Amino acid sequence: IKDAISERKTLEKVIDAKRNKAAKVKGSEERKELIEEIKGLERDLPPIPSYPRLLADDFTPEALAEIMERQDQRIGLIESEGGLFDTLAGRYSNGVPNLDAVLKFWGGEAAQIDRKGKETIYLDDPALTLCLSPQPEVVQGMAGKPGFRGRGFVGRFLFFMPTSRLGSRRVDPPPIPRDVEHQYTAKLRNLLALPWAQDEQGCKVSYVLPLSPDALSLWMDFQASVEKELREGGEFEHMLDWAGKYPGSAIRLAGLFHLAANENPTGT
């Protein structure tokens, strides 16, 4: 990365010198030749590789787009606090919620991020993972933030509210068994070592995990049963934002379980 940065800086100086020269020459032909040279040098500027990252900390939506652009449109945020909620609620935008990018990235929807004074970022296959474990009152306050529930942000999360163990915790808990630690490490390394899927042009794309006919039929039956409970008087009448995404969340979990349970989960 340092070598690429150094080479690029030198070439940019060469381009600046030629551009200054082109501005001073009087002959149109010589200027055209210099312009063509500059274009060629700009095309040959080496790209700057990015340090590979799996996770990002608290970010603004614009910064998130920049990170994902550099990381093959993939990033995760795994945090023990809920500061992200304050940022999305408008901490840096005068209290105006800024949810569009996160909503699109979560759903894999193509997004175009216009930046003042910078090139537009276009992500055609984004994938954002959010895993947060804030205090219960932070979770409870999510629904009261402007736009969080009405725009489907709250409905995108799977919630787990465990019973507090305060007062009954062991002060000397046993360590994780070695065999469990080794299996967990091996599984993570196996997943991280999976090669990217590529299309016919050699571009990185997402893997497709097809459902068997029986699995598809089972999931569609489940989806139909959930759909009935969305009606007035149904089990999910008062949580339509979450329940409407419930079947989709279930199939996401099924995909994660498939990845965790199989040594060769992509079949490649």
PDB file of C-alpha atoms in Angstrom:
ATOM      1  CA  ILE A   1       0.000   0.000   0.000  1.00  0.00           C
ATOM      2  CA  LYS A   2       2.855   2.373   0.855  1.00  0.00           C
ATOM      3  CA  ASP A   3       4.544   1.565  -2.476  1.00  0.00           C
ATOM      4  CA  ALA A   4       1.321   2.303  -4.385  1.00  0.00           C
ATOM      5  CA  ILE A   5       0.850   5.594  -2.529  1.00  0.00           C
ATOM      6  CA  SER A   6       4.430   6.636  -3.258  1.00  0.00           C
ATOM      7  CA  GLU A   7       4.181   5.761  -6.953  1.00  0.00           C
ATOM      8  CA  ARG A   8       0.874   7.567  -7.308  1.00  0.00           C
ATOM      9  CA  LYS A   9       2.171  10.718  -5.629  1.00  0.00           C
ATOM     10  CA  THR A  10       5.134  10.810  -8.031  1.00  0.00           C
ATOM     11  CA  LEU A  11       2.942  10.306 -11.095  1.00  0.00           C
ATOM     12  CA  GLU A  12       0.549  13.001  -9.888  1.00  0.00           C
ATOM     13  CA  LYS A  13       3.498  15.408  -9.681  1.00  0.00           C
ATOM     14  CA  VAL A  14       4.451  14.475 -13.250  1.00  0.00           C
ATOM     15  CA  ILE A  15       0.862  15.125 -14.347  1.00  0.00           C
ATOM     16  CA  ASP A  16       0.813  18.491 -12.566  1.00  0.00           C
ATOM     17  CA  ALA A  17       4.047  19.486 -14.309  1.00  0.00           C
ATOM     18  CA  LYS A  18       2.682  18.570 -17.726  1.00  0.00           C
ATOM     19  CA  ARG A  19      -0.598  20.344 -16.977  1.00  0.00           C
ATOM     20  CA  ASN A  20       1.295  23.509 -16.041  1.00  0.00           C
ATOM     21  CA  LYS A  21       3.335  23.206 -19.205  1.00  0.00           C
ATOM     22  CA  ALA A  22       0.195  22.738 -21.323  1.00  0.00           C
ATOM     23  CA  ALA A  23      -1.262  25.921 -19.834  1.00  0.00           C
ATOM     24  CA  LYS A  24       1.786  27.908 -20.934  1.00  0.00           C
ATOM     25  CA  VAL A  25       2.456  26.634 -24.477  1.00  0.00           C
ATOM     26  CA  LYS A  26       1.229  28.755 -27.345  1.00  0.00           C
ATOM     27  CA  GLY A  27       0.878  26.153 -30.058  1.00  0.00           C
ATOM     28  CA  SER A  28      -2.425  24.249 -30.149  1.00  0.00           C
ATOM     29  CA  GLU A  29      -0.839  21.059 -31.513  1.00  0.00           C
ATOM     30  CA  GLU A  30       1.731  20.887 -28.725  1.00  0.00           C
ATOM     31  CA  ARG A  31      -1.020  21.541 -26.176  1.00  0.00           C
ATOM     32  CA  LYS A  32      -3.135  18.720 -27.635  1.00  0.00           C
ATOM     33  CA  GLU A  33      -0.161  16.352 -27.397  1.00  0.00           C
ATOM     34  CA  LEU A  34       0.376  17.274 -23.765  1.00  0.00           C
ATOM     35  CA  ILE A  35      -3.321  16.819 -22.999  1.00  0.00           C
ATOM     36  CA  GLU A  36      -3.239  13.321 -24.505  1.00  0.00           C
ATOM     37  CA  GLU A  37      -0.126  12.512 -22.462  1.00  0.00           C
ATOM     38  CA  ILE A  38      -1.875  13.711 -19.331  1.00  0.00           C
ATOM     39  CA  LYS A  39      -4.931  11.558 -20.087  1.00  0.00           C
ATOM     40  CA  GLY A  40      -2.716   8.507 -20.546  1.00  0.00           C
ATOM     41  CA  LEU A  41      -0.856   9.140 -17.313  1.00  0.00           C
ATOM     42  CA  GLU A  42      -4.133   9.581 -15.427  1.00  0.00           C
ATOM     43  CA  ARG A  43      -5.412   6.283 -16.808  1.00  0.00           C
ATOM     44  CA  ASP A  44      -2.221   4.590 -15.635  1.00  0.00           C
ATOM     45  CA  LEU A  45      -2.385   5.928 -12.087  1.00  0.00           C
ATOM     46  CA  PRO A  46      -2.109   2.876  -9.812  1.00  0.00           C
ATOM     47  CA  PRO A  47      -5.105   2.243  -7.561  1.00  0.00           C
ATOM     48  CA  ILE A  48      -4.429   2.456  -3.834  1.00  0.00           C
ATOM     49  CA  PRO A  49      -5.290  -0.871  -2.140  1.00  0.00           C
ATOM     50  CA  SER A  50      -7.318  -0.649   1.043  1.00  0.00           C
ATOM     51  CA  TYR A  51      -6.425  -2.226   4.330  1.00  0.00           C
ATOM     52  CA  PRO A  52      -8.833  -5.165   4.609  1.00  0.00           C
ATOM     53  CA  ARG A  53     -11.448  -4.784   7.305  1.00  0.00           C
ATOM     54  CA  LEU A  54     -14.276  -6.948   8.529  1.00  0.00           C
ATOM     55  CA  LEU A  55     -15.718  -4.523  11.067  1.00  0.00           C
ATOM     56  CA  ALA A  56     -16.337  -0.817  11.433  1.00  0.00           C
ATOM     57  CA  ASP A  57     -17.097   1.257  14.518  1.00  0.00           C
ATOM     58  CA  ASP A  58     -19.680   4.015  14.938  1.00  0.00           C
ATOM     59  CA  PHE A  59     -20.006   5.742  11.556  1.00  0.00           C
ATOM     60  CA  THR A  60     -21.979   8.334   9.674  1.00  0.00           C
ATOM     61  CA  PRO A  61     -23.941   7.072   6.650  1.00  0.00           C
ATOM     62  CA  GLU A  62     -21.536   8.821   4.252  1.00  0.00           C
ATOM     63  CA  ALA A  63     -18.508   7.327   5.982  1.00  0.00           C
ATOM     64  CA  LEU A  64     -20.219   3.937   5.903  1.00  0.00           C
ATOM     65  CA  ALA A  65     -20.586   4.155   2.120  1.00  0.00           C
ATOM     66  CA  GLU A  66     -16.904   5.060   1.744  1.00  0.00           C
ATOM     67  CA  ILE A  67     -15.845   2.121   3.921  1.00  0.00           C
ATOM     68  CA  MET A  68     -18.048  -0.316   2.016  1.00  0.00           C
ATOM     69  CA  GLU A  69     -16.765   0.935  -1.325  1.00  0.00           C
ATOM     70  CA  ARG A  70     -13.225   0.088  -0.222  1.00  0.00           C
ATOM     71  CA  GLN A  71     -14.202  -3.281   1.287  1.00  0.00           C
ATOM     72  CA  ASP A  72     -15.947  -4.938  -1.668  1.00  0.00           C
ATOM     73  CA  GLN A  73     -19.297  -3.552  -0.456  1.00  0.00           C
ATOM     74  CA  ARG A  74     -19.209  -5.659   2.723  1.00  0.00           C
ATOM     75  CA  ILE A  75     -18.824  -4.536   6.332  1.00  0.00           C
ATOM     76  CA  GLY A  76     -20.124  -5.399   9.765  1.00  0.00           C
ATOM     77  CA  LEU A  77     -20.692  -3.447  12.950  1.00  0.00           C
ATOM     78  CA  ILE A  78     -20.616  -5.531  16.127  1.00  0.00           C
ATOM     79  CA  GLU A  79     -20.854  -3.284  19.161  1.00  0.00           C
ATOM     80  CA  SER A  80     -21.736  -3.475  22.838  1.00  0.00           C
ATOM     81  CA  GLU A  81     -23.280   0.009  22.850  1.00  0.00           C
ATOM     82  CA  GLY A  82     -26.003   1.813  20.899  1.00  0.00           C
ATOM     83  CA  GLY A  83     -24.210   4.954  19.738  1.00  0.00           C
ATOM     84  CA  LEU A  84     -25.097   4.132  16.150  1.00  0.00           C
ATOM     85  CA  PHE A  85     -28.745   4.854  16.919  1.00  0.00           C
ATOM     86  CA  ASP A  86     -27.930   8.398  18.017  1.00  0.00           C
ATOM     87  CA  THR A  87     -25.908   8.975  14.848  1.00  0.00           C
ATOM     88  CA  LEU A  88     -28.690   7.721  12.594  1.00  0.00           C
ATOM     89  CA  ALA A  89     -31.225   9.765  14.559  1.00  0.00           C
ATOM     90  CA  GLY A  90     -29.379  12.943  13.556  1.00  0.00           C
ATOM     91  CA  ARG A  91     -26.491  13.519  15.968  1.00  0.00           C
ATOM     92  CA  TYR A  92     -24.465  15.089  13.136  1.00  0.00           C
ATOM     93  CA  SER A  93     -27.330  16.318  10.961  1.00  0.00           C
ATOM     94  CA  ASN A  94     -29.179  18.767  13.227  1.00  0.00           C
ATOM     95  CA  GLY A  95     -31.609  16.140  14.455  1.00  0.00           C
ATOM     96  CA  VAL A  96     -32.703  15.030  10.964  1.00  0.00           C
ATOM     97  CA  PRO A  97     -32.757  11.216  10.729  1.00  0.00           C
ATOM     98  CA  ASN A  98     -30.411   9.814   8.093  1.00  0.00           C
ATOM     99  CA  LEU A  99     -31.522   6.248   7.526  1.00  0.00           C
ATOM    100  CA  ASP A 100     -31.580   5.751   3.750  1.00  0.00           C
ATOM    101  CA  ALA A 101     -28.099   4.274   3.359  1.00  0.00           C
ATOM    102  CA  VAL A 102     -28.423   1.808   6.236  1.00  0.00           C
ATOM    103  CA  LEU A 103     -31.882   0.686   5.136  1.00  0.00           C
ATOM    104  CA  LYS A 104     -30.648   0.005   1.600  1.00  0.00           C
ATOM    105  CA  PHE A 105     -27.389  -1.643   2.620  1.00  0.00           C
ATOM    106  CA  TRP A 106     -29.218  -3.961   5.003  1.00  0.00           C
ATOM    107  CA  GLY A 107     -31.517  -5.136   2.221  1.00  0.00           C
ATOM    108  CA  GLY A 108     -28.828  -5.426  -0.462  1.00  0.00           C
ATOM    109  CA  GLU A 109     -30.445  -2.661  -2.488  1.00  0.00           C
ATOM    110  CA  ALA A 110     -28.309  -0.672  -4.906  1.00  0.00           C
ATOM    111  CA  ALA A 111     -27.537   2.811  -3.618  1.00  0.00           C
ATOM    112  CA  GLN A 112     -26.012   5.994  -4.993  1.00  0.00           C
ATOM    113  CA  ILE A 113     -24.354   8.270  -2.432  1.00  0.00           C
ATOM    114  CA  ASP A 114     -23.699  11.823  -3.620  1.00  0.00           C
ATOM    115  CA  ARG A 115     -20.938  13.624  -1.707  1.00  0.00           C
ATOM    116  CA  LYS A 116     -20.267  17.332  -1.733  1.00  0.00           C
ATOM    117  CA  GLY A 117     -17.021  18.034  -3.556  1.00  0.00           C
ATOM    118  CA  LYS A 118     -16.280  14.329  -4.087  1.00  0.00           C
ATOM    119  CA  GLU A 119     -17.100  11.633  -6.589  1.00  0.00           C
ATOM    120  CA  THR A 120     -20.416   9.825  -6.225  1.00  0.00           C
ATOM    121  CA  ILE A 121     -20.260   6.398  -4.601  1.00  0.00           C
ATOM    122  CA  TYR A 122     -22.351   3.723  -6.298  1.00  0.00           C
ATOM    123  CA  LEU A 123     -22.886   0.389  -4.562  1.00  0.00           C
ATOM    124  CA  ASP A 124     -24.791  -2.194  -6.576  1.00  0.00           C
ATOM    125  CA  ASP A 125     -24.545  -5.187  -4.202  1.00  0.00           C
ATOM    126  CA  PRO A 126     -24.068  -3.934  -0.617  1.00  0.00           C
ATOM    127  CA  ALA A 127     -24.274  -6.141   2.459  1.00  0.00           C
ATOM    128  CA  LEU A 128     -24.313  -4.594   5.924  1.00  0.00           C
ATOM    129  CA  THR A 129     -24.331  -6.625   9.142  1.00  0.00           C
ATOM    130  CA  LEU A 130     -25.435  -5.010  12.394  1.00  0.00           C
ATOM    131  CA  CYS A 131     -25.113  -6.774  15.740  1.00  0.00           C
ATOM    132  CA  LEU A 132     -25.626  -4.580  18.799  1.00  0.00           C
ATOM    133  CA  SER A 133     -26.009  -5.347  22.492  1.00  0.00           C
ATOM    134  CA  PRO A 134     -26.884  -2.045  24.193  1.00  0.00           C
ATOM    135  CA  GLN A 135     -28.670  -1.610  27.493  1.00  0.00           C
ATOM    136  CA  PRO A 136     -32.389  -2.506  27.508  1.00  0.00           C
ATOM    137  CA  GLU A 137     -33.493   1.117  27.839  1.00  0.00           C
ATOM    138  CA  VAL A 138     -31.618   1.952  24.617  1.00  0.00           C
ATOM    139  CA  VAL A 139     -33.514  -0.776  22.794  1.00  0.00           C
ATOM    140  CA  GLN A 140     -36.803   0.346  24.282  1.00  0.00           C
ATOM    141  CA  GLY A 141     -36.145   3.919  23.174  1.00  0.00           C
ATOM    142  CA  MET A 142     -35.547   2.981  19.554  1.00  0.00           C
ATOM    143  CA  ALA A 143     -39.210   3.060  18.629  1.00  0.00           C
ATOM    144  CA  GLY A 144     -39.531   6.616  19.905  1.00  0.00           C
ATOM    145  CA  LYS A 145     -36.851   8.054  17.637  1.00  0.00           C
ATOM    146  CA  PRO A 146     -38.297   9.897  14.600  1.00  0.00           C
ATOM    147  CA  GLY A 147     -38.540   7.640  11.562  1.00  0.00           C
ATOM    148  CA  PHE A 148     -37.050   4.580  13.207  1.00  0.00           C
ATOM    149  CA  ARG A 149     -40.237   2.574  13.248  1.00  0.00           C
ATOM    150  CA  GLY A 150     -42.257   4.227  10.494  1.00  0.00           C
ATOM    151  CA  ARG A 151     -39.481   3.663   7.947  1.00  0.00           C
ATOM    152  CA  GLY A 152     -38.844   0.069   8.916  1.00  0.00           C
ATOM    153  CA  PHE A 153     -35.510   0.474  10.702  1.00  0.00           C
ATOM    154  CA  VAL A 154     -36.672  -1.125  13.956  1.00  0.00           C
ATOM    155  CA  GLY A 155     -38.412  -3.886  12.030  1.00  0.00           C
ATOM    156  CA  ARG A 156     -35.145  -5.018  10.476  1.00  0.00           C
ATOM    157  CA  PHE A 157     -33.648  -6.241  13.756  1.00  0.00           C
ATOM    158  CA  LEU A 158     -34.056  -9.574  15.489  1.00  0.00           C
ATOM    159  CA  PHE A 159     -34.409  -8.897  19.201  1.00  0.00           C
ATOM    160  CA  PHE A 160     -33.168 -11.021  22.061  1.00  0.00           C
ATOM    161  CA  MET A 161     -33.943  -9.806  25.595  1.00  0.00           C
ATOM    162  CA  PRO A 162     -32.389 -12.260  28.063  1.00  0.00           C
ATOM    163  CA  THR A 163     -33.298 -12.362  31.717  1.00  0.00           C
ATOM    164  CA  SER A 164     -30.720 -10.560  33.828  1.00  0.00           C
ATOM    165  CA  ARG A 165     -28.350 -12.842  35.709  1.00  0.00           C
ATOM    166  CA  LEU A 166     -27.184 -10.151  38.088  1.00  0.00           C
ATOM    167  CA  GLY A 167     -27.113 -11.578  41.592  1.00  0.00           C
ATOM    168  CA  SER A 168     -26.665 -15.168  40.449  1.00  0.00           C
ATOM    169  CA  ARG A 169     -23.496 -15.005  38.364  1.00  0.00           C
ATOM    170  CA  ARG A 170     -20.497 -17.174  39.177  1.00  0.00           C
ATOM    171  CA  VAL A 171     -17.521 -15.119  40.273  1.00  0.00           C
ATOM    172  CA  ASP A 172     -15.121 -17.790  38.998  1.00  0.00           C
ATOM    173  CA  PRO A 173     -16.673 -19.112  35.755  1.00  0.00           C
ATOM    174  CA  PRO A 174     -14.811 -21.980  34.081  1.00  0.00           C
ATOM    175  CA  PRO A 175     -12.863 -21.167  30.912  1.00  0.00           C
ATOM    176  CA  ILE A 176     -14.204 -22.127  27.514  1.00  0.00           C
ATOM    177  CA  PRO A 177     -13.290 -25.792  26.884  1.00  0.00           C
ATOM    178  CA  ARG A 178     -10.298 -26.112  24.571  1.00  0.00           C
ATOM    179  CA  ASP A 179     -12.094 -28.322  22.062  1.00  0.00           C
ATOM    180  CA  VAL A 180     -14.947 -25.791  21.780  1.00  0.00           C
ATOM    181  CA  GLU A 181     -12.436 -22.955  21.323  1.00  0.00           C
ATOM    182  CA  HIS A 182     -10.577 -24.872  18.611  1.00  0.00           C
ATOM    183  CA  GLN A 183     -13.755 -25.817  16.757  1.00  0.00           C
ATOM    184  CA  TYR A 184     -14.994 -22.225  16.868  1.00  0.00           C
ATOM    185  CA  THR A 185     -11.664 -20.894  15.597  1.00  0.00           C
ATOM    186  CA  ALA A 186     -11.524 -23.477  12.816  1.00  0.00           C
ATOM    187  CA  LYS A 187     -15.070 -22.615  11.716  1.00  0.00           C
ATOM    188  CA  LEU A 188     -14.342 -18.882  11.546  1.00  0.00           C
ATOM    189  CA  ARG A 189     -11.121 -19.460   9.623  1.00  0.00           C
ATOM    190  CA  ASN A 190     -12.926 -21.750   7.200  1.00  0.00           C
ATOM    191  CA  LEU A 191     -15.570 -19.095   6.510  1.00  0.00           C
ATOM    192  CA  LEU A 192     -12.985 -16.319   6.135  1.00  0.00           C
ATOM    193  CA  ALA A 193     -10.988 -18.471   3.706  1.00  0.00           C
ATOM    194  CA  LEU A 194     -13.919 -18.935   1.315  1.00  0.00           C
ATOM    195  CA  PRO A 195     -13.001 -17.526  -2.105  1.00  0.00           C
ATOM    196  CA  TRP A 196     -15.202 -14.855  -3.619  1.00  0.00           C
ATOM    197  CA  ALA A 197     -17.771 -15.930  -6.165  1.00  0.00           C
ATOM    198  CA  GLN A 198     -17.115 -14.325  -9.540  1.00  0.00           C
ATOM    199  CA  ASP A 199     -19.237 -13.562 -12.579  1.00  0.00           C
ATOM    200  CA  GLU A 200     -18.234 -14.098 -16.212  1.00  0.00           C
ATOM    201  CA  GLN A 201     -16.255 -10.848 -16.199  1.00  0.00           C
ATOM    202  CA  GLY A 202     -14.305 -11.897 -13.119  1.00  0.00           C
ATOM    203  CA  CYS A 203     -16.089  -9.403 -10.842  1.00  0.00           C
ATOM    204  CA  LYS A 204     -16.778 -10.383  -7.247  1.00  0.00           C
ATOM    205  CA  VAL A 205     -20.424 -11.293  -6.637  1.00  0.00           C
ATOM    206  CA  SER A 206     -22.514 -12.862  -3.897  1.00  0.00           C
ATOM    207  CA  TYR A 207     -22.990 -16.587  -3.598  1.00  0.00           C
ATOM    208  CA  VAL A 208     -26.484 -17.943  -4.157  1.00  0.00           C
ATOM    209  CA  LEU A 209     -27.737 -20.550  -1.690  1.00  0.00           C
ATOM    210  CA  PRO A 210     -30.718 -22.254  -3.359  1.00  0.00           C
ATOM    211  CA  LEU A 211     -33.458 -23.922  -1.349  1.00  0.00           C
ATOM    212  CA  SER A 212     -34.440 -27.505  -1.974  1.00  0.00           C
ATOM    213  CA  PRO A 213     -38.069 -27.976  -3.109  1.00  0.00           C
ATOM    214  CA  ASP A 214     -39.034 -29.297   0.330  1.00  0.00           C
ATOM    215  CA  ALA A 215     -37.332 -26.411   2.113  1.00  0.00           C
ATOM    216  CA  LEU A 216     -38.971 -23.877  -0.188  1.00  0.00           C
ATOM    217  CA  SER A 217     -42.381 -25.417   0.391  1.00  0.00           C
ATOM    218  CA  LEU A 218     -41.824 -25.373   4.171  1.00  0.00           C
ATOM    219  CA  TRP A 219     -40.763 -21.730   4.110  1.00  0.00           C
ATOM    220  CA  MET A 220     -43.704 -20.673   1.948  1.00  0.00           C
ATOM    221  CA  ASP A 221     -46.107 -22.382   4.360  1.00  0.00           C
ATOM    222  CA  PHE A 222     -44.449 -20.496   7.202  1.00  0.00           C
ATOM    223  CA  GLN A 223     -44.711 -17.234   5.273  1.00  0.00           C
ATOM    224  CA  ALA A 224     -48.408 -17.852   4.622  1.00  0.00           C
ATOM    225  CA  SER A 225     -49.056 -18.521   8.320  1.00  0.00           C
ATOM    226  CA  VAL A 226     -47.303 -15.283   9.287  1.00  0.00           C
ATOM    227  CA  GLU A 227     -49.237 -13.355   6.642  1.00  0.00           C
ATOM    228  CA  LYS A 228     -52.536 -14.383   8.210  1.00  0.00           C
ATOM    229  CA  GLU A 229     -51.440 -13.063  11.587  1.00  0.00           C
ATOM    230  CA  LEU A 230     -50.812  -9.607  10.087  1.00  0.00           C
ATOM    231  CA  ARG A 231     -54.552  -9.055   9.746  1.00  0.00           C
ATOM    232  CA  GLU A 232     -56.608  -7.063  12.217  1.00  0.00           C
ATOM    233  CA  GLY A 233     -56.966  -9.163  15.363  1.00  0.00           C
ATOM    234  CA  GLY A 234     -53.977 -11.330  14.424  1.00  0.00           C
ATOM    235  CA  GLU A 235     -50.965 -12.089  16.615  1.00  0.00           C
ATOM    236  CA  PHE A 236     -48.829  -9.520  14.820  1.00  0.00           C
ATOM    237  CA  GLU A 237     -51.466  -6.807  14.427  1.00  0.00           C
ATOM    238  CA  HIS A 238     -49.485  -4.287  16.468  1.00  0.00           C
ATOM    239  CA  MET A 239     -46.034  -5.111  15.108  1.00  0.00           C
ATOM    240  CA  LEU A 240     -46.541  -5.090  11.357  1.00  0.00           C
ATOM    241  CA  ASP A 241     -43.183  -3.409  10.712  1.00  0.00           C
ATOM    242  CA  TRP A 242     -41.294  -6.304  12.307  1.00  0.00           C
ATOM    243  CA  ALA A 243     -43.578  -9.200  11.439  1.00  0.00           C
ATOM    244  CA  GLY A 244     -43.691  -8.216   7.779  1.00  0.00           C
ATOM    245  CA  LYS A 245     -39.971  -9.004   7.647  1.00  0.00           C
ATOM    246  CA  TYR A 246     -40.211 -12.059   9.887  1.00  0.00           C
ATOM    247  CA  PRO A 247     -40.205 -14.690   7.084  1.00  0.00           C
ATOM    248  CA  GLY A 248     -37.262 -12.966   5.405  1.00  0.00           C
ATOM    249  CA  SER A 249     -35.358 -12.896   8.688  1.00  0.00           C
ATOM    250  CA  ALA A 250     -36.027 -16.614   9.136  1.00  0.00           C
ATOM    251  CA  ILE A 251     -34.498 -17.432   5.760  1.00  0.00           C
ATOM    252  CA  ARG A 252     -31.470 -15.279   6.575  1.00  0.00           C
ATOM    253  CA  LEU A 253     -30.957 -17.273   9.760  1.00  0.00           C
ATOM    254  CA  ALA A 254     -31.314 -20.498   7.802  1.00  0.00           C
ATOM    255  CA  GLY A 255     -28.524 -19.323   5.502  1.00  0.00           C
ATOM    256  CA  LEU A 256     -26.270 -18.543   8.468  1.00  0.00           C
ATOM    257  CA  PHE A 257     -26.948 -21.940  10.021  1.00  0.00           C
ATOM    258  CA  HIS A 258     -26.116 -23.564   6.687  1.00  0.00           C
ATOM    259  CA  LEU A 259     -22.782 -21.731   6.581  1.00  0.00           C
ATOM    260  CA  ALA A 260     -21.973 -22.738  10.155  1.00  0.00           C
ATOM    261  CA  ALA A 261     -22.972 -26.392   9.815  1.00  0.00           C
ATOM    262  CA  ASN A 262     -21.225 -27.297   6.555  1.00  0.00           C
ATOM    263  CA  GLU A 263     -17.515 -27.585   5.796  1.00  0.00           C
ATOM    264  CA  ASN A 264     -18.164 -26.651   2.169  1.00  0.00           C
ATOM    265  CA  PRO A 265     -21.259 -24.426   2.443  1.00  0.00           C
ATOM    266  CA  THR A 266     -21.058 -22.957  -1.087  1.00  0.00           C
ATOM    267  CA  GLY A 267     -20.558 -26.289  -2.845  1.00  0.00           C
ATOM    268  CA  THR A 268     -17.395 -25.055  -4.611  1.00  0.00           C
TER     269      THR A 268
END
